Short mmCIF file of C-alpha atoms in Angstrom, two decimals:
data_model
loop_
_atom_site.label_atom_id
_atom_site.label_comp_id
_atom_site.label_asym_id
_atom_site.label_seq_id
_atom_site.Cartn_x
_atom_site.Cartn_y
_atom_site.Cartn_z
CA MET B 1341 -158.65 -75.38 -188.66
CA ALA B 1342 -159.51 -77.22 -185.43
CA GLY B 1343 -156.71 -78.19 -183.16
CA ARG B 1344 -154.26 -75.61 -184.49
CA ARG B 1345 -153.51 -72.25 -182.92
CA CYS B 1346 -151.44 -69.48 -184.45
CA ALA B 1347 -150.07 -66.46 -182.65
CA LYS B 1348 -151.27 -63.14 -184.02
CA LEU B 1349 -148.49 -60.89 -185.23
CA LYS B 1350 -148.46 -57.21 -185.91
CA PRO B 1351 -148.06 -56.15 -189.54
CA SER B 1352 -144.52 -54.93 -188.86
CA GLN B 1353 -143.60 -58.25 -187.31
CA ARG B 1354 -145.37 -60.23 -190.05
CA ASP B 1355 -143.36 -58.60 -192.82
CA LYS B 1356 -140.04 -58.71 -191.00
CA LYS B 1357 -137.89 -61.85 -191.63
CA PRO B 1358 -135.25 -63.02 -189.18
CA ALA B 1359 -131.70 -62.23 -190.24
CA THR B 1360 -130.61 -65.78 -189.51
CA ALA B 1361 -133.18 -67.38 -191.84
CA PRO B 1362 -130.86 -67.64 -194.87
CA LEU B 1363 -128.15 -69.18 -192.69
CA ILE B 1364 -130.57 -71.75 -191.28
CA ILE B 1365 -131.87 -72.63 -194.75
CA ALA B 1366 -128.32 -72.93 -196.11
CA ALA B 1367 -127.25 -75.09 -193.18
CA ARG B 1368 -130.23 -77.39 -193.66
CA TRP B 1369 -129.49 -77.64 -197.39
CA GLN B 1370 -125.81 -78.41 -196.73
CA PHE B 1371 -126.75 -81.02 -194.14
CA ARG B 1372 -129.10 -82.64 -196.62
CA ASP B 1373 -126.38 -82.74 -199.29
CA ASN B 1374 -123.85 -84.27 -196.90
CA ARG B 1375 -126.40 -86.75 -195.69
CA ASP B 1376 -127.20 -87.81 -199.24
CA MET B 1377 -123.52 -88.31 -200.04
CA ASP B 1378 -122.36 -89.98 -196.83
CA GLU B 1379 -125.32 -92.10 -195.79
CA PRO B 1380 -125.24 -95.73 -196.95
CA ALA B 1381 -127.49 -96.75 -199.77
CA PRO B 1382 -130.71 -98.58 -198.89
CA ILE B 1383 -130.14 -102.19 -197.97
CA ASP B 1384 -130.74 -104.59 -200.84
CA PRO B 1385 -129.91 -108.18 -199.84
CA ALA B 1386 -130.57 -109.37 -203.38
CA ALA B 1387 -127.96 -106.97 -204.76
CA THR B 1388 -125.45 -108.13 -202.17
CA ALA B 1389 -126.08 -111.78 -202.97
CA HIS B 1390 -125.82 -111.05 -206.70
CA ARG B 1391 -122.49 -109.28 -206.33
CA VAL B 1392 -120.99 -111.96 -204.05
CA ASP B 1393 -122.23 -114.72 -206.36
CA ARG B 1394 -120.45 -113.15 -209.33
CA LEU B 1395 -117.30 -112.57 -207.31
CA THR B 1396 -117.11 -116.16 -206.07
CA ARG B 1397 -117.53 -117.46 -209.60
CA LEU B 1398 -114.79 -115.15 -210.80
CA LEU B 1399 -112.59 -116.40 -207.96
CA GLY B 1400 -113.12 -119.99 -209.07
CA LEU B 1401 -112.38 -119.23 -212.72
CA GLY B 1402 -109.32 -117.10 -211.93
CA ALA B 1403 -107.83 -119.64 -209.53
CA LEU B 1404 -108.33 -122.52 -211.98
CA ALA B 1405 -106.68 -120.51 -214.76
CA LEU B 1406 -103.69 -119.63 -212.57
CA LEU B 1407 -103.36 -123.20 -211.36
CA GLY B 1408 -103.39 -124.32 -214.99
CA VAL B 1409 -100.52 -122.09 -216.10
CA THR B 1410 -98.45 -122.87 -212.97
CA TRP B 1411 -99.34 -126.56 -212.64
CA LYS B 1412 -95.73 -127.71 -212.17
CA LEU B 1413 -95.56 -125.77 -208.92
CA TRP B 1414 -98.56 -127.60 -207.45
CA THR B 1415 -97.60 -131.16 -208.40
CA PRO B 1416 -94.67 -133.31 -207.23
CA GLN B 1417 -91.51 -132.06 -208.96
CA ASN B 1418 -87.74 -132.06 -208.54
CA VAL B 1419 -86.81 -128.85 -210.36
CA PHE B 1420 -86.76 -126.86 -207.12
CA PRO B 1421 -85.98 -128.33 -203.71
CA ARG B 1422 -89.10 -128.79 -201.60
CA VAL B 1423 -89.14 -126.50 -198.57
CA PRO B 1424 -91.94 -127.61 -196.21
CA LEU B 1425 -93.59 -124.96 -194.10
CA LEU B 1426 -93.09 -127.18 -191.03
CA TYR B 1427 -90.21 -129.46 -190.14
CA TRP B 1428 -91.91 -132.57 -191.51
CA ALA B 1429 -92.20 -133.09 -195.26
CA PRO B 1430 -95.57 -134.47 -196.40
CA PRO B 1431 -95.39 -137.38 -198.86
CA HIS B 1432 -95.72 -136.73 -202.58
CA TRP B 1433 -99.10 -138.41 -202.82
CA LEU B 1434 -100.48 -135.67 -200.57
CA ASP B 1435 -99.70 -133.14 -203.31
CA TRP B 1436 -102.00 -134.93 -205.73
CA THR B 1437 -104.70 -135.27 -203.09
CA SER B 1438 -104.58 -131.64 -202.01
CA ILE B 1439 -104.55 -130.24 -205.55
CA ALA B 1440 -107.54 -132.45 -206.38
CA VAL B 1441 -109.38 -131.04 -203.35
CA VAL B 1442 -108.55 -127.49 -204.50
CA VAL B 1443 -109.84 -128.13 -208.02
CA VAL B 1444 -113.07 -129.72 -206.75
CA GLY B 1445 -113.66 -126.77 -204.43
CA LEU B 1446 -113.03 -124.19 -207.16
CA LEU B 1447 -115.37 -126.00 -209.54
CA GLY B 1448 -117.98 -125.93 -206.79
CA LEU B 1449 -117.60 -122.15 -206.49
CA ILE B 1450 -118.33 -121.84 -210.20
CA VAL B 1451 -121.28 -124.22 -210.32
CA HIS B 1452 -123.14 -123.84 -207.02
CA ARG B 1453 -125.26 -120.77 -206.30
CA ARG B 1454 -126.86 -121.79 -203.01
CA VAL B 1455 -125.05 -120.55 -199.92
CA PRO B 1456 -124.55 -123.93 -198.13
CA GLU B 1457 -123.00 -125.60 -201.19
CA ARG B 1458 -120.91 -122.51 -201.88
CA ARG B 1459 -119.56 -122.49 -198.33
CA THR B 1460 -118.64 -126.18 -198.59
CA ALA B 1461 -116.85 -125.63 -201.89
CA ALA B 1462 -114.94 -122.66 -200.49
CA GLY B 1463 -113.93 -124.71 -197.45
CA LEU B 1464 -112.57 -127.47 -199.70
CA ALA B 1465 -110.56 -124.94 -201.73
CA ALA B 1466 -109.15 -123.29 -198.60
CA GLY B 1467 -108.24 -126.64 -197.03
CA GLY B 1468 -106.53 -127.83 -200.20
CA PHE B 1469 -104.52 -124.63 -200.47
CA ALA B 1470 -103.45 -124.98 -196.82
CA LEU B 1471 -102.14 -128.51 -197.45
CA GLN B 1472 -100.27 -127.27 -200.51
CA PHE B 1473 -98.64 -124.48 -198.51
CA LEU B 1474 -97.60 -126.91 -195.77
CA ALA B 1475 -95.91 -129.18 -198.31
CA ASP B 1476 -93.86 -126.46 -200.03
CA GLN B 1477 -93.24 -122.80 -199.20
CA HIS B 1478 -92.64 -122.01 -202.88
CA ARG B 1479 -96.41 -122.27 -203.32
CA LEU B 1480 -97.03 -119.22 -201.16
CA GLN B 1481 -97.50 -117.11 -204.26
CA PRO B 1482 -99.22 -113.73 -203.74
CA TRP B 1483 -102.24 -114.71 -205.83
CA ALA B 1484 -102.54 -118.09 -204.08
CA TRP B 1485 -102.38 -116.40 -200.67
CA GLN B 1486 -105.09 -113.93 -201.70
CA PHE B 1487 -107.35 -116.72 -203.00
CA PHE B 1488 -106.76 -118.79 -199.85
CA ILE B 1489 -107.86 -115.89 -197.63
CA LEU B 1490 -110.94 -115.21 -199.76
CA ALA B 1491 -111.93 -118.88 -199.89
CA LEU B 1492 -111.66 -119.09 -196.10
CA VAL B 1493 -113.82 -115.98 -195.67
CA ILE B 1494 -116.42 -117.23 -198.17
CA ALA B 1495 -116.64 -120.50 -196.23
CA LEU B 1496 -117.35 -118.71 -192.93
CA ALA B 1497 -118.91 -115.28 -193.43
CA ASP B 1498 -122.19 -113.82 -194.62
CA ASP B 1499 -122.57 -111.92 -197.87
CA ARG B 1500 -122.07 -108.48 -196.37
CA SER B 1501 -118.87 -109.50 -194.54
CA ILE B 1502 -117.55 -111.16 -197.69
CA LEU B 1503 -118.15 -108.05 -199.77
CA VAL B 1504 -116.72 -105.54 -197.30
CA GLY B 1505 -113.81 -107.78 -196.34
CA TRP B 1506 -112.94 -108.44 -199.97
CA ARG B 1507 -112.88 -104.71 -200.68
CA TRP B 1508 -110.58 -103.95 -197.77
CA LEU B 1509 -108.28 -106.81 -198.72
CA VAL B 1510 -107.84 -105.37 -202.22
CA ILE B 1511 -107.23 -101.89 -200.81
CA SER B 1512 -104.62 -103.28 -198.40
CA ILE B 1513 -102.87 -105.11 -201.25
CA TYR B 1514 -102.50 -101.86 -203.18
CA ALA B 1515 -101.37 -99.93 -200.11
CA TYR B 1516 -98.74 -102.41 -198.90
CA SER B 1517 -97.49 -103.01 -202.43
CA ALA B 1518 -97.02 -99.27 -202.93
CA LEU B 1519 -95.31 -98.73 -199.58
CA SER B 1520 -92.84 -101.55 -200.28
CA LYS B 1521 -91.71 -99.71 -203.43
CA LEU B 1522 -91.15 -96.31 -201.86
CA ASP B 1523 -87.39 -96.61 -201.50
CA TYR B 1524 -84.29 -95.66 -203.45
CA ALA B 1525 -83.47 -99.26 -204.36
CA PHE B 1526 -86.71 -99.59 -206.33
CA THR B 1527 -85.89 -96.56 -208.47
CA ARG B 1528 -82.48 -98.03 -209.33
CA ASN B 1529 -83.66 -101.57 -210.02
CA VAL B 1530 -87.16 -102.78 -210.85
CA GLY B 1531 -88.63 -99.30 -211.26
CA THR B 1532 -85.96 -98.33 -213.76
CA LEU B 1533 -86.57 -101.55 -215.68
CA LEU B 1534 -90.30 -100.83 -215.96
CA THR B 1535 -89.88 -97.20 -216.98
CA GLU B 1536 -87.24 -98.06 -219.58
CA GLN B 1537 -89.62 -100.63 -221.03
CA TYR B 1538 -92.28 -97.90 -221.22
CA TRP B 1539 -89.91 -95.64 -223.14
CA GLN B 1540 -89.20 -98.47 -225.58
CA LEU B 1541 -92.87 -99.22 -226.17
CA ARG B 1542 -93.53 -95.53 -226.83
CA ASN B 1543 -90.43 -95.27 -229.08
CA LEU B 1544 -88.95 -92.67 -226.74
CA SER B 1545 -85.66 -94.45 -226.06
CA PRO B 1546 -83.61 -92.38 -228.62
CA ALA B 1547 -84.83 -89.15 -227.03
CA PHE B 1548 -83.77 -90.35 -223.57
CA ALA B 1549 -80.37 -91.58 -224.72
CA LYS B 1550 -78.92 -88.05 -224.57
CA PRO B 1551 -77.44 -87.35 -221.10
CA THR B 1552 -79.19 -84.05 -220.43
CA PRO B 1553 -80.27 -82.82 -216.96
CA LEU B 1554 -83.92 -83.32 -217.90
CA VAL B 1555 -83.30 -86.90 -219.01
CA TYR B 1556 -81.35 -87.61 -215.82
CA SER B 1557 -84.18 -86.22 -213.67
CA LEU B 1558 -86.80 -88.28 -215.50
CA GLN B 1559 -84.74 -91.45 -215.22
CA THR B 1560 -84.23 -90.83 -211.51
CA TYR B 1561 -87.70 -89.77 -210.40
CA ALA B 1562 -90.04 -91.39 -212.97
CA PRO B 1563 -89.98 -94.78 -211.17
CA PHE B 1564 -91.46 -93.08 -208.08
CA PHE B 1565 -94.68 -92.41 -210.01
CA LEU B 1566 -95.41 -96.15 -210.02
CA PRO B 1567 -95.78 -96.63 -206.23
CA VAL B 1568 -97.29 -93.16 -205.79
CA GLY B 1569 -99.97 -93.99 -208.35
CA GLU B 1570 -100.64 -97.34 -206.69
CA LEU B 1571 -101.01 -95.68 -203.29
CA LEU B 1572 -103.35 -93.08 -204.81
CA VAL B 1573 -105.54 -95.88 -206.18
CA ALA B 1574 -105.78 -97.38 -202.68
CA ILE B 1575 -106.79 -94.03 -201.19
CA LEU B 1576 -109.40 -93.37 -203.87
CA LEU B 1577 -110.92 -96.83 -203.43
CA TRP B 1578 -111.06 -96.27 -199.68
CA ARG B 1579 -113.40 -93.26 -199.94
CA PRO B 1580 -116.90 -94.07 -201.28
CA ARG B 1581 -117.18 -90.68 -202.99
CA THR B 1582 -113.91 -91.21 -204.93
CA ARG B 1583 -114.29 -94.94 -205.49
CA ARG B 1584 -115.20 -94.48 -209.14
CA TYR B 1585 -111.92 -92.68 -209.85
CA GLY B 1586 -109.99 -95.33 -207.94
CA LEU B 1587 -111.60 -97.99 -210.13
CA TRP B 1588 -110.54 -96.17 -213.28
CA GLY B 1589 -107.04 -95.71 -211.88
CA SER B 1590 -106.75 -99.42 -211.08
CA TRP B 1591 -107.83 -100.32 -214.61
CA LEU B 1592 -105.23 -97.95 -216.05
CA MET B 1593 -102.55 -99.41 -213.78
CA HIS B 1594 -103.28 -103.07 -214.53
CA LEU B 1595 -103.75 -102.57 -218.25
CA GLY B 1596 -100.45 -100.67 -218.30
CA LEU B 1597 -98.73 -103.53 -216.48
CA LEU B 1598 -100.19 -106.00 -218.96
CA GLY B 1599 -98.59 -103.97 -221.73
CA LEU B 1600 -95.23 -103.63 -219.95
CA LEU B 1601 -95.03 -107.24 -218.79
CA GLY B 1602 -96.77 -108.91 -221.74
CA PRO B 1603 -95.34 -110.60 -224.84
CA PHE B 1604 -94.50 -107.26 -226.47
CA GLY B 1605 -92.79 -106.02 -223.31
CA LEU B 1606 -90.74 -107.88 -220.72
CA ASN B 1607 -92.48 -111.17 -221.58
CA HIS B 1608 -93.21 -112.28 -218.03
CA SER B 1609 -94.95 -115.51 -217.12
CA PHE B 1610 -98.63 -116.14 -217.78
CA GLY B 1611 -99.26 -116.26 -214.03
CA VAL B 1612 -98.29 -112.60 -213.63
CA LEU B 1613 -100.44 -111.56 -216.59
CA LEU B 1614 -103.47 -113.56 -215.47
CA TRP B 1615 -103.33 -112.12 -211.95
CA ASN B 1616 -103.35 -108.58 -213.38
CA ALA B 1617 -106.26 -109.50 -215.67
CA PHE B 1618 -108.10 -110.97 -212.68
CA PHE B 1619 -107.79 -107.65 -210.83
CA VAL B 1620 -109.39 -105.80 -213.76
CA PHE B 1621 -112.60 -107.87 -213.56
CA GLN B 1622 -112.50 -108.24 -209.78
CA ASN B 1623 -112.33 -104.48 -209.21
CA TRP B 1624 -115.22 -103.90 -211.60
CA MET B 1625 -117.40 -106.30 -209.60
CA LEU B 1626 -116.20 -104.98 -206.23
CA PHE B 1627 -116.28 -101.22 -206.80
CA GLY B 1628 -118.30 -100.72 -209.97
CA ASP B 1629 -121.52 -98.68 -210.02
CA ARG B 1630 -123.31 -101.33 -212.05
CA PHE B 1631 -123.87 -103.32 -208.87
CA VAL B 1632 -126.01 -101.63 -206.19
CA ASP B 1633 -124.15 -101.22 -202.91
CA ALA B 1634 -125.56 -103.15 -199.98
CA GLY B 1635 -124.75 -100.49 -197.44
CA ASN B 1636 -123.04 -100.87 -194.10
CA ARG B 1637 -125.75 -102.68 -192.14
CA GLN B 1638 -126.58 -106.35 -191.76
CA PRO B 1639 -129.10 -107.69 -194.32
CA LYS B 1640 -131.78 -109.88 -192.79
CA SER B 1641 -131.26 -112.59 -195.41
CA CYS B 1642 -127.71 -113.16 -194.18
CA ARG B 1643 -128.49 -113.69 -190.51
CA HIS B 1644 -128.69 -117.45 -190.92
CA ILE B 1645 -124.89 -117.55 -190.90
CA ALA B 1646 -123.61 -118.49 -187.45
CA GLU B 1647 -122.32 -115.41 -185.68
CA ARG B 1648 -119.34 -117.33 -184.33
CA ALA B 1649 -118.23 -118.31 -187.85
CA ASN B 1650 -118.73 -114.72 -188.94
CA LEU B 1651 -116.46 -113.51 -186.15
CA VAL B 1652 -113.80 -116.05 -187.13
CA ALA B 1653 -113.92 -114.79 -190.71
CA ARG B 1654 -113.52 -111.21 -189.55
CA GLY B 1655 -110.58 -112.27 -187.40
CA VAL B 1656 -108.94 -113.86 -190.44
CA LEU B 1657 -109.40 -110.63 -192.36
CA VAL B 1658 -107.96 -108.50 -189.55
CA ILE B 1659 -104.85 -110.70 -189.50
CA ALA B 1660 -104.58 -110.37 -193.28
CA TYR B 1661 -104.79 -106.57 -192.93
CA ILE B 1662 -102.25 -106.22 -190.11
CA TRP B 1663 -99.66 -108.92 -190.71
CA PRO B 1664 -98.08 -107.31 -193.83
CA ALA B 1665 -97.21 -104.27 -191.71
CA LEU B 1666 -94.62 -106.47 -189.97
CA TYR B 1667 -92.73 -107.13 -193.22
CA PRO B 1668 -90.17 -104.32 -192.66
CA LEU B 1669 -89.38 -105.91 -189.28
CA GLY B 1670 -88.71 -109.29 -190.86
CA LEU B 1671 -91.81 -110.87 -189.25
CA CYS B 1672 -93.71 -111.40 -192.51
CA ASP B 1673 -92.66 -112.88 -195.83
CA ALA B 1674 -92.36 -110.48 -198.74
CA TRP B 1675 -95.04 -112.07 -200.89
CA ILE B 1676 -97.46 -112.56 -198.01
CA GLY B 1677 -96.82 -108.89 -197.22
CA TRP B 1678 -97.77 -107.93 -200.81
CA ALA B 1679 -94.24 -106.66 -201.57
CA VAL B 1680 -94.58 -107.57 -205.25
CA TYR B 1681 -91.99 -106.21 -207.67
CA SER B 1682 -90.22 -104.66 -204.74
CA ALA B 1683 -86.47 -104.15 -204.70
CA PRO B 1684 -85.26 -105.29 -201.24
CA PHE B 1685 -85.29 -109.00 -202.14
CA GLU B 1686 -82.22 -111.11 -201.51
CA ARG B 1687 -80.27 -111.37 -204.75
CA VAL B 1688 -77.18 -113.51 -205.21
CA SER B 1689 -74.83 -113.39 -208.21
CA ILE B 1690 -72.75 -116.54 -208.63
CA TRP B 1691 -69.73 -116.41 -210.93
CA LEU B 1692 -68.78 -119.75 -212.48
CA ASN B 1693 -66.10 -120.70 -214.96
CA ARG B 1694 -67.31 -121.96 -218.30
CA GLU B 1695 -66.60 -125.63 -217.59
CA SER B 1696 -68.73 -125.59 -214.45
CA ALA B 1697 -71.51 -123.75 -216.26
CA ASP B 1698 -71.45 -126.33 -219.07
CA SER B 1699 -71.80 -129.14 -216.55
CA LEU B 1700 -74.84 -127.39 -215.06
CA ARG B 1701 -76.36 -127.06 -218.52
CA GLN B 1702 -75.85 -130.74 -219.23
CA SER B 1703 -77.54 -131.65 -215.94
CA GLY B 1704 -80.81 -130.27 -217.32
CA ASN B 1705 -81.37 -127.85 -214.45
CA ASP B 1706 -83.47 -125.05 -215.95
CA ALA B 1707 -83.87 -123.17 -212.68
CA LEU B 1708 -80.68 -121.15 -213.26
CA SER B 1709 -80.85 -118.22 -215.65
CA ARG B 1710 -77.54 -117.82 -217.45
CA SER B 1711 -76.03 -114.81 -219.22
CA LEU B 1712 -72.40 -114.62 -220.35
CA ARG B 1713 -70.44 -111.95 -218.46
CA GLY B 1714 -66.75 -111.54 -219.24
CA PRO B 1715 -64.35 -113.88 -221.02
CA GLY B 1716 -64.49 -117.41 -219.70
CA PHE B 1717 -67.11 -116.80 -217.01
CA ASP B 1718 -70.87 -117.21 -216.71
CA ASN B 1719 -72.85 -115.00 -214.38
CA THR B 1720 -75.70 -117.04 -212.94
CA SER B 1721 -78.34 -115.08 -211.07
CA VAL B 1722 -80.34 -116.75 -208.34
CA LYS B 1723 -83.29 -114.62 -207.27
#
């Protein structure tokens, strides 16, 4: 063939193969396998837009549902004292205005599919949440803080930044929540309560009533499996190759919590149950294989977003990732630091005589949970 020259080899050299040939072939094959597993998938802007569109709609539906079951917290009320975030207390009419802005923004996230309208709706929702937080610190619920961060990012960032930032926010929630439970107080308080409820649901309470060494060990160390499992889910979701197992683990964890905290368990509020249900669907849309991954590079269809706004959104996410690490130092609130169901909360037990407790009951104050402890005294727990 013209243009190609081959060196002539002797028969002995032609038949002889280099000793390093199998090693080279194996190395090339291993490199190809690693490349196939570690390289990002081909960029598909349509898949990214599809995934983000579904996630924003889910965010709108989930936030509206949680606002509906906790509506007393977001409207003017006198059950709890109002604790403004700043020294000035906004007027009550601002509560109605801000909650109306939040609802309009969340409805816009559900209805609108075009990016400009979606960004406007997310900005309204984030602004309304900010006004609500300024008026009363009790509204800084973990789910509300998560939705506020996501709404702010959706209003500023492109699709790729929204998707990646949302994933890392969920992973950080699992990690910080698990780390806040890795202490002895959790095993003797909330962790013991959850594990005992599990024994009751599985009809294992009679077997654990006998004070044997095995029963004592299980009662002592079983609560540690809860934060360890949560931390394992965060690690599995962090690695792309193990993300599928992390998704399954998160489903198992949240469905288990729905059983433990639901009507047949500890009968917690609907807000707690809805937030766990939200995570089931959210994680499927974030980490599920049904949606094609957009990779780690910038899609061309998202470059119309202003780079300055994109940088602001990434700055918001970085603060959301780092700030909870300051919770052990007292520089971050427990709920903002994702220390949910953690033990080191301030707990006060107030002992009242029966006459004083009766006067509190007649006042109609339902904020105090009462349980009779000892003759003539009521133990009122404020948590």
